[in-house]
PDB file of C-alpha atoms and ligand atoms in Angstrom:
ATOM      1  CA  UNK A   1      93.205  29.410  81.942  1.00  0.00           C
ATOM      2  CA  UNK A   2      96.345  30.535  80.121  1.00  0.00           C
ATOM      3  CA  UNK A   3      99.631  31.120  81.912  1.00  0.00           C
ATOM      4  CA  UNK A   4     101.105  34.586  81.632  1.00  0.00           C
ATOM      5  CA  UNK A   5     104.865  34.945  82.197  1.00  0.00           C
ATOM      6  CA  UNK A   6     104.583  38.459  83.531  1.00  0.00           C
ATOM      7  CA  UNK A   7     101.969  37.430  86.103  1.00  0.00           C
ATOM      8  CA  UNK A   8     104.365  34.706  87.295  1.00  0.00           C
ATOM      9  CA  UNK A   9     107.093  37.324  87.644  1.00  0.00           C
ATOM     10  CA  UNK A  10     104.750  39.767  89.377  1.00  0.00           C
ATOM     11  CA  UNK A  11     103.701  37.062  91.869  1.00  0.00           C
ATOM     12  CA  UNK A  12     107.304  36.286  92.791  1.00  0.00           C
ATOM     13  CA  UNK A  13     108.445  39.896  93.080  1.00  0.00           C
ATOM     14  CA  UNK A  14     105.383  41.034  94.944  1.00  0.00           C
ATOM     15  CA  UNK A  15     105.314  38.148  97.459  1.00  0.00           C
ATOM     16  CA  UNK A  16     109.031  38.208  98.275  1.00  0.00           C
ATOM     17  CA  UNK A  17     109.078  42.010  98.538  1.00  0.00           C
ATOM     18  CA  UNK A  18     106.148  41.818 100.949  1.00  0.00           C
ATOM     19  CA  UNK A  19     108.014  39.282 103.119  1.00  0.00           C
ATOM     20  CA  UNK A  20     111.275  41.229 103.002  1.00  0.00           C
ATOM     21  CA  UNK A  21     109.508  44.419 104.056  1.00  0.00           C
ATOM     22  CA  UNK A  22     107.800  42.544 106.880  1.00  0.00           C
ATOM     23  CA  UNK A  23     111.125  41.155 108.142  1.00  0.00           C
ATOM     24  CA  UNK A  24     113.059  44.419 108.087  1.00  0.00           C
ATOM     25  CA  UNK A  25     111.909  44.442 111.722  1.00  0.00           C
ATOM     26  CA  UNK A  26     111.727  41.169 113.591  1.00  0.00           C
ATOM     27  CA  UNK A  27     112.144  39.670 117.048  1.00  0.00           C
ATOM     28  CA  UNK A  28     115.164  37.568 116.170  1.00  0.00           C
ATOM     29  CA  UNK A  29     117.439  37.195 113.188  1.00  0.00           C
ATOM     30  CA  UNK A  30     119.581  34.091 113.015  1.00  0.00           C
ATOM     31  CA  UNK A  31     122.627  34.202 110.775  1.00  0.00           C
ATOM     32  CA  UNK A  32     123.565  30.798 109.369  1.00  0.00           C
ATOM     33  CA  UNK A  33     121.381  27.871 108.376  1.00  0.00           C
ATOM     34  CA  UNK A  34     123.484  25.040 109.796  1.00  0.00           C
ATOM     35  CA  UNK A  35     122.145  22.593 112.398  1.00  0.00           C
ATOM     36  CA  UNK A  36     122.388  24.981 115.350  1.00  0.00           C
ATOM     37  CA  UNK A  37     120.791  27.861 113.430  1.00  0.00           C
ATOM     38  CA  UNK A  38     117.831  25.905 112.069  1.00  0.00           C
ATOM     39  CA  UNK A  39     117.201  24.220 115.433  1.00  0.00           C
ATOM     40  CA  UNK A  40     117.244  27.589 117.173  1.00  0.00           C
ATOM     41  CA  UNK A  41     114.954  29.064 114.496  1.00  0.00           C
ATOM     42  CA  UNK A  42     112.418  26.235 114.635  1.00  0.00           C
ATOM     43  CA  UNK A  43     112.195  26.175 118.439  1.00  0.00           C
ATOM     44  CA  UNK A  44     111.862  29.964 118.722  1.00  0.00           C
ATOM     45  CA  UNK A  45     109.193  30.188 116.034  1.00  0.00           C
ATOM     46  CA  UNK A  46     107.279  27.357 117.707  1.00  0.00           C
ATOM     47  CA  UNK A  47     106.944  29.775 120.643  1.00  0.00           C
ATOM     48  CA  UNK A  48     105.217  32.288 118.377  1.00  0.00           C
ATOM     49  CA  UNK A  49     108.310  34.479 117.970  1.00  0.00           C
ATOM     50  CA  UNK A  50     108.962  36.274 114.665  1.00  0.00           C
ATOM     51  CA  UNK A  51     112.185  34.758 113.318  1.00  0.00           C
ATOM     52  CA  UNK A  52     114.147  35.475 110.152  1.00  0.00           C
ATOM     53  CA  UNK A  53     117.067  33.289 109.105  1.00  0.00           C
ATOM     54  CA  UNK A  54     119.757  34.644 106.792  1.00  0.00           C
ATOM     55  CA  UNK A  55     121.907  32.145 104.906  1.00  0.00           C
ATOM     56  CA  UNK A  56     124.468  33.063 102.290  1.00  0.00           C
ATOM     57  CA  UNK A  57     124.345  29.780 100.406  1.00  0.00           C
ATOM     58  CA  UNK A  58     121.630  28.529  98.058  1.00  0.00           C
ATOM     59  CA  UNK A  59     120.895  25.539 100.283  1.00  0.00           C
ATOM     60  CA  UNK A  60     120.083  25.504 103.988  1.00  0.00           C
ATOM     61  CA  UNK A  61     121.689  22.908 106.275  1.00  0.00           C
ATOM     62  CA  UNK A  62     125.295  24.102 106.549  1.00  0.00           C
ATOM     63  CA  UNK A  63     127.694  21.308 107.429  1.00  0.00           C
ATOM     64  CA  UNK A  64     125.046  18.765 108.313  1.00  0.00           C
ATOM     65  CA  UNK A  65     124.199  17.548 104.791  1.00  0.00           C
ATOM     66  CA  UNK A  66     127.649  16.026 104.339  1.00  0.00           C
ATOM     67  CA  UNK A  67     127.584  13.908 107.531  1.00  0.00           C
ATOM     68  CA  UNK A  68     131.123  12.648 108.112  1.00  0.00           C
ATOM     69  CA  UNK A  69     133.420  12.903 105.088  1.00  0.00           C
ATOM     70  CA  UNK A  70     130.417  12.760 102.735  1.00  0.00           C
ATOM     71  CA  UNK A  71     128.908   9.652 104.356  1.00  0.00           C
ATOM     72  CA  UNK A  72     125.471  11.176 104.995  1.00  0.00           C
ATOM     73  CA  UNK A  73     125.120   9.930 108.568  1.00  0.00           C
ATOM     74  CA  UNK A  74     125.457  11.798 111.840  1.00  0.00           C
ATOM     75  CA  UNK A  75     126.050  10.546 115.360  1.00  0.00           C
ATOM     76  CA  UNK A  76     123.949  11.911 118.186  1.00  0.00           C
ATOM     77  CA  UNK A  77     124.402  11.170 121.853  1.00  0.00           C
ATOM     78  CA  UNK A  78     121.690  10.282 124.351  1.00  0.00           C
ATOM     79  CA  UNK A  79     121.283  13.782 125.797  1.00  0.00           C
ATOM     80  CA  UNK A  80     120.049  15.095 122.449  1.00  0.00           C
ATOM     81  CA  UNK A  81     117.710  12.248 121.476  1.00  0.00           C
ATOM     82  CA  UNK A  82     114.727  14.226 122.699  1.00  0.00           C
ATOM     83  CA  UNK A  83     115.450  16.776 119.952  1.00  0.00           C
ATOM     84  CA  UNK A  84     115.566  14.034 117.304  1.00  0.00           C
ATOM     85  CA  UNK A  85     112.219  12.883 118.694  1.00  0.00           C
ATOM     86  CA  UNK A  86     110.882  16.435 118.720  1.00  0.00           C
ATOM     87  CA  UNK A  87     111.605  16.770 115.000  1.00  0.00           C
ATOM     88  CA  UNK A  88     110.539  13.182 114.258  1.00  0.00           C
ATOM     89  CA  UNK A  89     114.013  12.224 112.960  1.00  0.00           C
ATOM     90  CA  UNK A  90     114.598   8.467 112.864  1.00  0.00           C
ATOM     91  CA  UNK A  91     117.717   6.930 114.462  1.00  0.00           C
ATOM     92  CA  UNK A  92     119.232   3.643 115.473  1.00  0.00           C
ATOM     93  CA  UNK A  93     121.472   2.773 118.412  1.00  0.00           C
ATOM     94  CA  UNK A  94     124.918   1.828 117.109  1.00  0.00           C
ATOM     95  CA  UNK A  95     126.563   1.084 120.444  1.00  0.00           C
ATOM     96  CA  UNK A  96     125.470   2.073 123.898  1.00  0.00           C
ATOM     97  CA  UNK A  97     125.118   5.856 123.945  1.00  0.00           C
ATOM     98  CA  UNK A  98     125.858   6.329 120.217  1.00  0.00           C
ATOM     99  CA  UNK A  99     122.855   6.871 117.952  1.00  0.00           C
ATOM    100  CA  UNK A 100     123.086   7.201 114.167  1.00  0.00           C
ATOM    101  CA  UNK A 101     120.710   9.201 111.970  1.00  0.00           C
ATOM    102  CA  UNK A 102     120.551  10.272 108.335  1.00  0.00           C
ATOM    103  CA  UNK A 103     122.047  13.742 107.944  1.00  0.00           C
ATOM    104  CA  UNK A 104     119.696  14.408 105.050  1.00  0.00           C
ATOM    105  CA  UNK A 105     116.599  13.421 106.996  1.00  0.00           C
ATOM    106  CA  UNK A 106     117.813  15.532 109.914  1.00  0.00           C
ATOM    107  CA  UNK A 107     118.224  18.698 107.809  1.00  0.00           C
ATOM    108  CA  UNK A 108     114.943  18.124 105.972  1.00  0.00           C
ATOM    109  CA  UNK A 109     112.887  17.561 109.111  1.00  0.00           C
ATOM    110  CA  UNK A 110     114.309  20.406 111.199  1.00  0.00           C
ATOM    111  CA  UNK A 111     113.872  22.728 108.235  1.00  0.00           C
ATOM    112  CA  UNK A 112     110.350  21.488 107.668  1.00  0.00           C
ATOM    113  CA  UNK A 113     109.521  22.187 111.330  1.00  0.00           C
ATOM    114  CA  UNK A 114     111.060  25.654 111.001  1.00  0.00           C
ATOM    115  CA  UNK A 115     108.925  26.421 107.937  1.00  0.00           C
ATOM    116  CA  UNK A 116     105.781  25.041 109.593  1.00  0.00           C
ATOM    117  CA  UNK A 117     106.430  27.249 112.617  1.00  0.00           C
ATOM    118  CA  UNK A 118     106.688  30.344 110.383  1.00  0.00           C
ATOM    119  CA  UNK A 119     110.446  30.994 110.111  1.00  0.00           C
ATOM    120  CA  UNK A 120     111.196  33.129 107.059  1.00  0.00           C
ATOM    121  CA  UNK A 121     114.382  32.089 105.317  1.00  0.00           C
ATOM    122  CA  UNK A 122     116.464  34.525 103.298  1.00  0.00           C
ATOM    123  CA  UNK A 123     118.931  32.395 101.403  1.00  0.00           C
ATOM    124  CA  UNK A 124     121.566  33.680  98.972  1.00  0.00           C
ATOM    125  CA  UNK A 125     121.828  36.610 101.375  1.00  0.00           C
ATOM    126  CA  UNK A 126     125.021  37.437 103.201  1.00  0.00           C
ATOM    127  CA  UNK A 127     125.494  39.481 106.343  1.00  0.00           C
ATOM    128  CA  UNK A 128     128.324  41.918 105.744  1.00  0.00           C
ATOM    129  CA  UNK A 129     128.143  44.126 108.852  1.00  0.00           C
ATOM    130  CA  UNK A 130     126.189  44.829 112.022  1.00  0.00           C
ATOM    131  CA  UNK A 131     124.240  47.860 113.266  1.00  0.00           C
ATOM    132  CA  UNK A 132     125.668  49.079 116.606  1.00  0.00           C
ATOM    133  CA  UNK A 133     124.855  52.575 117.906  1.00  0.00           C
ATOM    134  CA  UNK A 134     125.264  54.502 121.186  1.00  0.00           C
ATOM    135  CA  UNK A 135     123.472  51.804 123.164  1.00  0.00           C
ATOM    136  CA  UNK A 136     126.459  49.552 122.430  1.00  0.00           C
ATOM    137  CA  UNK A 137     124.304  46.614 121.370  1.00  0.00           C
ATOM    138  CA  UNK A 138     123.769  44.759 118.111  1.00  0.00           C
ATOM    139  CA  UNK A 139     120.502  46.234 116.866  1.00  0.00           C
ATOM    140  CA  UNK A 140     120.486  44.856 113.362  1.00  0.00           C
ATOM    141  CA  UNK A 141     122.306  43.454 110.371  1.00  0.00           C
ATOM    142  CA  UNK A 142     123.661  44.809 107.115  1.00  0.00           C
ATOM    143  CA  UNK A 143     122.719  42.436 104.301  1.00  0.00           C
ATOM    144  CA  UNK A 144     123.508  42.015 100.652  1.00  0.00           C
ATOM    145  CA  UNK A 145     123.028  39.385  97.959  1.00  0.00           C
ATOM    146  CA  UNK A 146     125.640  36.663  98.328  1.00  0.00           C
ATOM    147  CA  UNK A 147     126.544  36.878  94.602  1.00  0.00           C
ATOM    148  CA  UNK A 148     127.371  40.568  95.109  1.00  0.00           C
ATOM    149  CA  UNK A 149     129.893  39.560  97.769  1.00  0.00           C
ATOM    150  CA  UNK A 150     131.228  36.671  95.656  1.00  0.00           C
ATOM    151  CA  UNK A 151     131.741  38.808  92.564  1.00  0.00           C
ATOM    152  CA  UNK A 152     132.996  41.789  94.603  1.00  0.00           C
ATOM    153  CA  UNK A 153     130.544  44.120  92.870  1.00  0.00           C
ATOM    154  CA  UNK A 154     130.401  47.561  94.411  1.00  0.00           C
ATOM    155  CA  UNK A 155     126.753  47.533  95.511  1.00  0.00           C
ATOM    156  CA  UNK A 156     125.559  49.102  98.751  1.00  0.00           C
ATOM    157  CA  UNK A 157     123.638  46.874 101.148  1.00  0.00           C
ATOM    158  CA  UNK A 158     120.280  47.110 102.917  1.00  0.00           C
ATOM    159  CA  UNK A 159     119.657  46.814 106.657  1.00  0.00           C
ATOM    160  CA  UNK A 160     117.330  44.865 108.923  1.00  0.00           C
ATOM    161  CA  UNK A 161     116.598  45.351 112.642  1.00  0.00           C
ATOM    162  CA  UNK A 162     115.847  42.760 115.287  1.00  0.00           C
ATOM    163  CA  UNK A 163     115.653  42.601 119.071  1.00  0.00           C
ATOM    164  CA  UNK A 164     118.145  39.743 119.192  1.00  0.00           C
ATOM    165  CA  UNK A 165     120.728  38.418 116.738  1.00  0.00           C
ATOM    166  CA  UNK A 166     122.063  34.868 116.819  1.00  0.00           C
ATOM    167  CA  UNK A 167     125.474  34.100 115.327  1.00  0.00           C
ATOM    168  CA  UNK A 168     125.118  30.558 113.953  1.00  0.00           C
ATOM    169  CA  UNK A 169     127.797  30.946 111.286  1.00  0.00           C
ATOM    170  CA  UNK A 170     129.841  27.924 112.349  1.00  0.00           C
ATOM    171  CA  UNK A 171     133.611  27.673 112.668  1.00  0.00           C
ATOM    172  CA  UNK A 172     134.197  31.211 111.345  1.00  0.00           C
ATOM    173  CA  UNK A 173     131.937  32.909 113.946  1.00  0.00           C
ATOM    174  CA  UNK A 174     131.478  35.666 111.391  1.00  0.00           C
ATOM    175  CA  UNK A 175     129.178  38.014 113.293  1.00  0.00           C
ATOM    176  CA  UNK A 176     131.229  37.897 116.484  1.00  0.00           C
ATOM    177  CA  UNK A 177     134.314  38.792 114.406  1.00  0.00           C
ATOM    178  CA  UNK A 178     132.465  41.718 112.790  1.00  0.00           C
ATOM    179  CA  UNK A 179     131.643  43.116 116.223  1.00  0.00           C
ATOM    180  CA  UNK A 180     135.182  42.634 117.493  1.00  0.00           C
ATOM    181  CA  UNK A 181     136.886  43.977 114.368  1.00  0.00           C
ATOM    182  CA  UNK A 182     134.998  47.244 114.656  1.00  0.00           C
ATOM    183  CA  UNK A 183     135.958  47.751 118.291  1.00  0.00           C
ATOM    184  CA  UNK A 184     133.171  45.940 120.134  1.00  0.00           C
ATOM    185  CA  UNK A 185     134.228  44.585 123.532  1.00  0.00           C
ATOM    186  CA  UNK A 186     134.195  40.903 122.779  1.00  0.00           C
ATOM    187  CA  UNK A 187     136.909  38.331 123.257  1.00  0.00           C
ATOM    188  CA  UNK A 188     137.278  35.632 120.596  1.00  0.00           C
ATOM    189  CA  UNK A 189     139.530  32.867 121.848  1.00  0.00           C
ATOM    190  CA  UNK A 190     139.528  30.781 118.652  1.00  0.00           C
ATOM    191  CA  UNK A 191     138.717  27.163 117.985  1.00  0.00           C
ATOM    192  CA  UNK A 192     140.859  24.368 119.415  1.00  0.00           C
ATOM    193  CA  UNK A 193     141.914  20.952 118.161  1.00  0.00           C
ATOM    194  CA  UNK A 194     139.611  18.010 117.537  1.00  0.00           C
ATOM    195  CA  UNK A 195     138.441  16.617 120.896  1.00  0.00           C
ATOM    196  CA  UNK A 196     134.866  15.411 120.613  1.00  0.00           C
ATOM    197  CA  UNK A 197     134.152  14.649 124.267  1.00  0.00           C
ATOM    198  CA  UNK A 198     135.388  18.008 125.571  1.00  0.00           C
ATOM    199  CA  UNK A 199     133.876  20.026 122.737  1.00  0.00           C
ATOM    200  CA  UNK A 200     130.451  18.449 123.202  1.00  0.00           C
ATOM    201  CA  UNK A 201     130.569  18.664 126.991  1.00  0.00           C
ATOM    202  CA  UNK A 202     131.343  22.378 127.009  1.00  0.00           C
ATOM    203  CA  UNK A 203     129.304  23.737 124.121  1.00  0.00           C
ATOM    204  CA  UNK A 204     126.343  24.741 126.271  1.00  0.00           C
ATOM    205  CA  UNK A 205     128.633  26.759 128.526  1.00  0.00           C
ATOM    206  CA  UNK A 206     129.814  28.722 125.459  1.00  0.00           C
ATOM    207  CA  UNK A 207     126.300  29.225 124.073  1.00  0.00           C
ATOM    208  CA  UNK A 208     125.523  32.659 125.504  1.00  0.00           C
ATOM    209  CA  UNK A 209     125.109  36.352 124.889  1.00  0.00           C
ATOM    210  CA  UNK A 210     128.674  37.443 124.137  1.00  0.00           C
ATOM    211  CA  UNK A 211     127.884  41.081 123.362  1.00  0.00           C
ATOM    212  CA  UNK A 212     124.646  42.945 124.093  1.00  0.00           C
ATOM    213  CA  UNK A 213     122.062  41.701 121.599  1.00  0.00           C
ATOM    214  CA  UNK A 214     124.297  38.952 120.201  1.00  0.00           C
ATOM    215  CA  UNK A 215     124.003  35.273 121.144  1.00  0.00           C
ATOM    216  CA  UNK A 216     126.425  32.683 119.770  1.00  0.00           C
ATOM    217  CA  UNK A 217     125.422  29.086 119.046  1.00  0.00           C
ATOM    218  CA  UNK A 218     126.874  25.948 117.473  1.00  0.00           C
ATOM    219  CA  UNK A 219     130.487  25.941 116.358  1.00  0.00           C
ATOM    220  CA  UNK A 220     130.473  29.742 116.527  1.00  0.00           C
ATOM    221  CA  UNK A 221     129.969  29.394 120.293  1.00  0.00           C
ATOM    222  CA  UNK A 222     132.893  27.002 120.614  1.00  0.00           C
ATOM    223  CA  UNK A 223     135.104  29.144 118.387  1.00  0.00           C
ATOM    224  CA  UNK A 224     134.411  32.273 120.431  1.00  0.00           C
ATOM    225  CA  UNK A 225     134.850  30.380 123.695  1.00  0.00           C
ATOM    226  CA  UNK A 226     138.228  28.865 122.728  1.00  0.00           C
ATOM    227  CA  UNK A 227     136.762  25.380 122.776  1.00  0.00           C
ATOM    228  CA  UNK A 228     137.692  22.259 120.813  1.00  0.00           C
ATOM    229  CA  UNK A 229     135.924  20.969 117.694  1.00  0.00           C
ATOM    230  CA  UNK A 230     133.964  17.744 117.562  1.00  0.00           C
ATOM    231  CA  UNK A 231     133.436  16.598 113.978  1.00  0.00           C
ATOM    232  CA  UNK A 232     130.306  14.724 112.908  1.00  0.00           C
ATOM    233  CA  UNK A 233     128.700  14.238 116.302  1.00  0.00           C
ATOM    234  CA  UNK A 234     125.741  16.613 116.221  1.00  0.00           C
ATOM    235  CA  UNK A 235     124.043  16.389 119.627  1.00  0.00           C
ATOM    236  CA  UNK A 236     125.850  19.505 120.813  1.00  0.00           C
ATOM    237  CA  UNK A 237     124.711  21.490 117.758  1.00  0.00           C
ATOM    238  CA  UNK A 238     121.070  20.660 118.437  1.00  0.00           C
ATOM    239  CA  UNK A 239     121.335  21.296 122.185  1.00  0.00           C
ATOM    240  CA  UNK A 240     123.209  24.545 121.591  1.00  0.00           C
ATOM    241  CA  UNK A 241     120.483  25.699 119.168  1.00  0.00           C
ATOM    242  CA  UNK A 242     117.916  24.856 121.812  1.00  0.00           C
ATOM    243  CA  UNK A 243     119.779  26.804 124.494  1.00  0.00           C
ATOM    244  CA  UNK A 244     120.223  29.819 122.178  1.00  0.00           C
ATOM    245  CA  UNK A 245     116.464  29.759 121.498  1.00  0.00           C
ATOM    246  CA  UNK A 246     115.775  29.828 125.243  1.00  0.00           C
ATOM    247  CA  UNK A 247     118.162  32.755 125.793  1.00  0.00           C
ATOM    248  CA  UNK A 248     116.745  34.690 122.835  1.00  0.00           C
ATOM    249  CA  UNK A 249     113.177  34.100 123.995  1.00  0.00           C
ATOM    250  CA  UNK A 250     114.015  35.410 127.471  1.00  0.00           C
ATOM    251  CA  UNK A 251     115.491  38.606 126.017  1.00  0.00           C
ATOM    252  CA  UNK A 252     112.625  39.128 123.603  1.00  0.00           C
ATOM    253  CA  UNK A 253     109.976  38.650 126.289  1.00  0.00           C
ATOM    254  CA  UNK A 254     111.828  40.784 128.891  1.00  0.00           C
TER     255      UNK A 254
HETATM  256  O1  48F B   1     128.901  25.504 109.712  1.00  0.00           O
HETATM  257  P1  48F B   1     127.456  25.310 110.010  1.00  0.00           P
HETATM  258  O2  48F B   1     126.852  23.991 109.724  1.00  0.00           O
HETATM  259  O3  48F B   1     127.231  25.776 111.535  1.00  0.00           O
HETATM  260  P2  48F B   1     126.817  25.034 112.883  1.00  0.00           P
HETATM  261  O4  48F B   1     125.353  25.079 113.058  1.00  0.00           O
HETATM  262  O5  48F B   1     127.201  23.506 112.656  1.00  0.00           O
HETATM  263  C1  48F B   1     128.530  23.057 112.568  1.00  0.00           C
HETATM  264  C2  48F B   1     128.503  21.679 111.937  1.00  0.00           C
HETATM  265  O6  48F B   1     127.951  21.745 110.654  1.00  0.00           O
HETATM  266  C3  48F B   1     129.884  21.014 111.852  1.00  0.00           C
HETATM  267  C4  48F B   1     130.458  20.676 113.175  1.00  0.00           C
HETATM  268  C5  48F B   1     129.602  20.063 114.235  1.00  0.00           C
HETATM  269  O7  48F B   1     129.525  18.754 114.203  1.00  0.00           O
HETATM  270  O8  48F B   1     131.606  20.879 113.420  1.00  0.00           O
HETATM  271  O9  48F B   1     130.776  21.859 111.149  1.00  0.00           O
HETATM  272  O10 48F B   1     127.669  25.590 113.935  1.00  0.00           O
HETATM  273  O11 48F B   1     126.613  26.408 109.232  1.00  0.00           O
HETATM  274  C6  48F B   1     126.946  27.777 109.259  1.00  0.00           C
HETATM  275  C7  48F B   1     126.193  28.469 108.137  1.00  0.00           C
HETATM  276  O12 48F B   1     126.408  29.862 108.237  1.00  0.00           O
HETATM  277  C8  48F B   1     126.449  30.405 106.918  1.00  0.00           C
HETATM  278  C9  48F B   1     127.210  29.335 106.128  1.00  0.00           C
HETATM  279  O13 48F B   1     126.977  29.446 104.736  1.00  0.00           O
HETATM  280  C10 48F B   1     126.664  28.041 106.735  1.00  0.00           C
HETATM  281  O14 48F B   1     125.579  27.504 106.017  1.00  0.00           O
HETATM  282  N1  48F B   1     127.126  31.711 106.940  1.00  0.00           N
HETATM  283  C11 48F B   1     128.443  31.940 107.232  1.00  0.00           C
HETATM  284  N2  48F B   1     128.708  33.255 107.132  1.00  0.00           N
HETATM  285  C12 48F B   1     127.553  33.868 106.777  1.00  0.00           C
HETATM  286  C13 48F B   1     126.537  32.877 106.649  1.00  0.00           C
HETATM  287  C14 48F B   1     127.189  35.229 106.506  1.00  0.00           C
HETATM  288  N3  48F B   1     128.079  36.235 106.593  1.00  0.00           N
HETATM  289  N4  48F B   1     125.910  35.501 106.144  1.00  0.00           N
HETATM  290  C15 48F B   1     125.002  34.496 106.039  1.00  0.00           C
HETATM  291  N5  48F B   1     125.293  33.197 106.294  1.00  0.00           N
END
């Protein structure tokens, strides 16, 4: 068999176009491929829900790859160990209640579970706006190629619809800000100082539907809720992703 360059190109264009067309309508779109977003995506898709994940960077994993100050290790507390076990991520007890894992293994294994469960990932794709109509709910997202945004090229976007949107964009809580900036009734209190214990204790309280059709998770939840930050302890990110998946599932099945 000889390899034909044009057939290779046709395979790529045809397959990705097919997937993009299929995901113009989905049950849930998650924006942001950090730890909370990929956990939420994997757990939702494991329930048979159609999930698309939009990430503006080339790589998925957000702030988890870098561990703490580029030491590729994360700390996870006891409450979240069941999620490490769920994704088969190895860990070791450092001191009572403090467990250490490889940040790289954690990203790779959650992502692998997400792919196995059928999550479709659209990387290098940025969300630049939301679809909100008379119903006053987020009904979809306005997307563009991330390099278009980076180079400020004047190129119009495309749109995708979903029953639920999850803002997993981290500290910037980008989707919540888009809703608020265009007049949506949504209060963003802003992120507080570093205070790991408080930030981790309260993150589940902030993980909720903050505007019809829009759930916030991870650091986006804490930023919207006016909560502190926690640094490289990641139990709250995983638990928040899990809670967001439960909330999204309930809305989708309602
Ligand atoms: O920041 P990020 O890792 O979010 P997270 O899941 O986790 C936070 C932790 O990494 C860490 C922490 C906890 O210990 O404090 O910071 O809350 O990942 C957010 C992802 O969202 C992407 C961004 O590139 C990153 O990978 N993102 C941001 N804006 C957009 C976006 C956008 N407009 N469109 C698509 N993706």
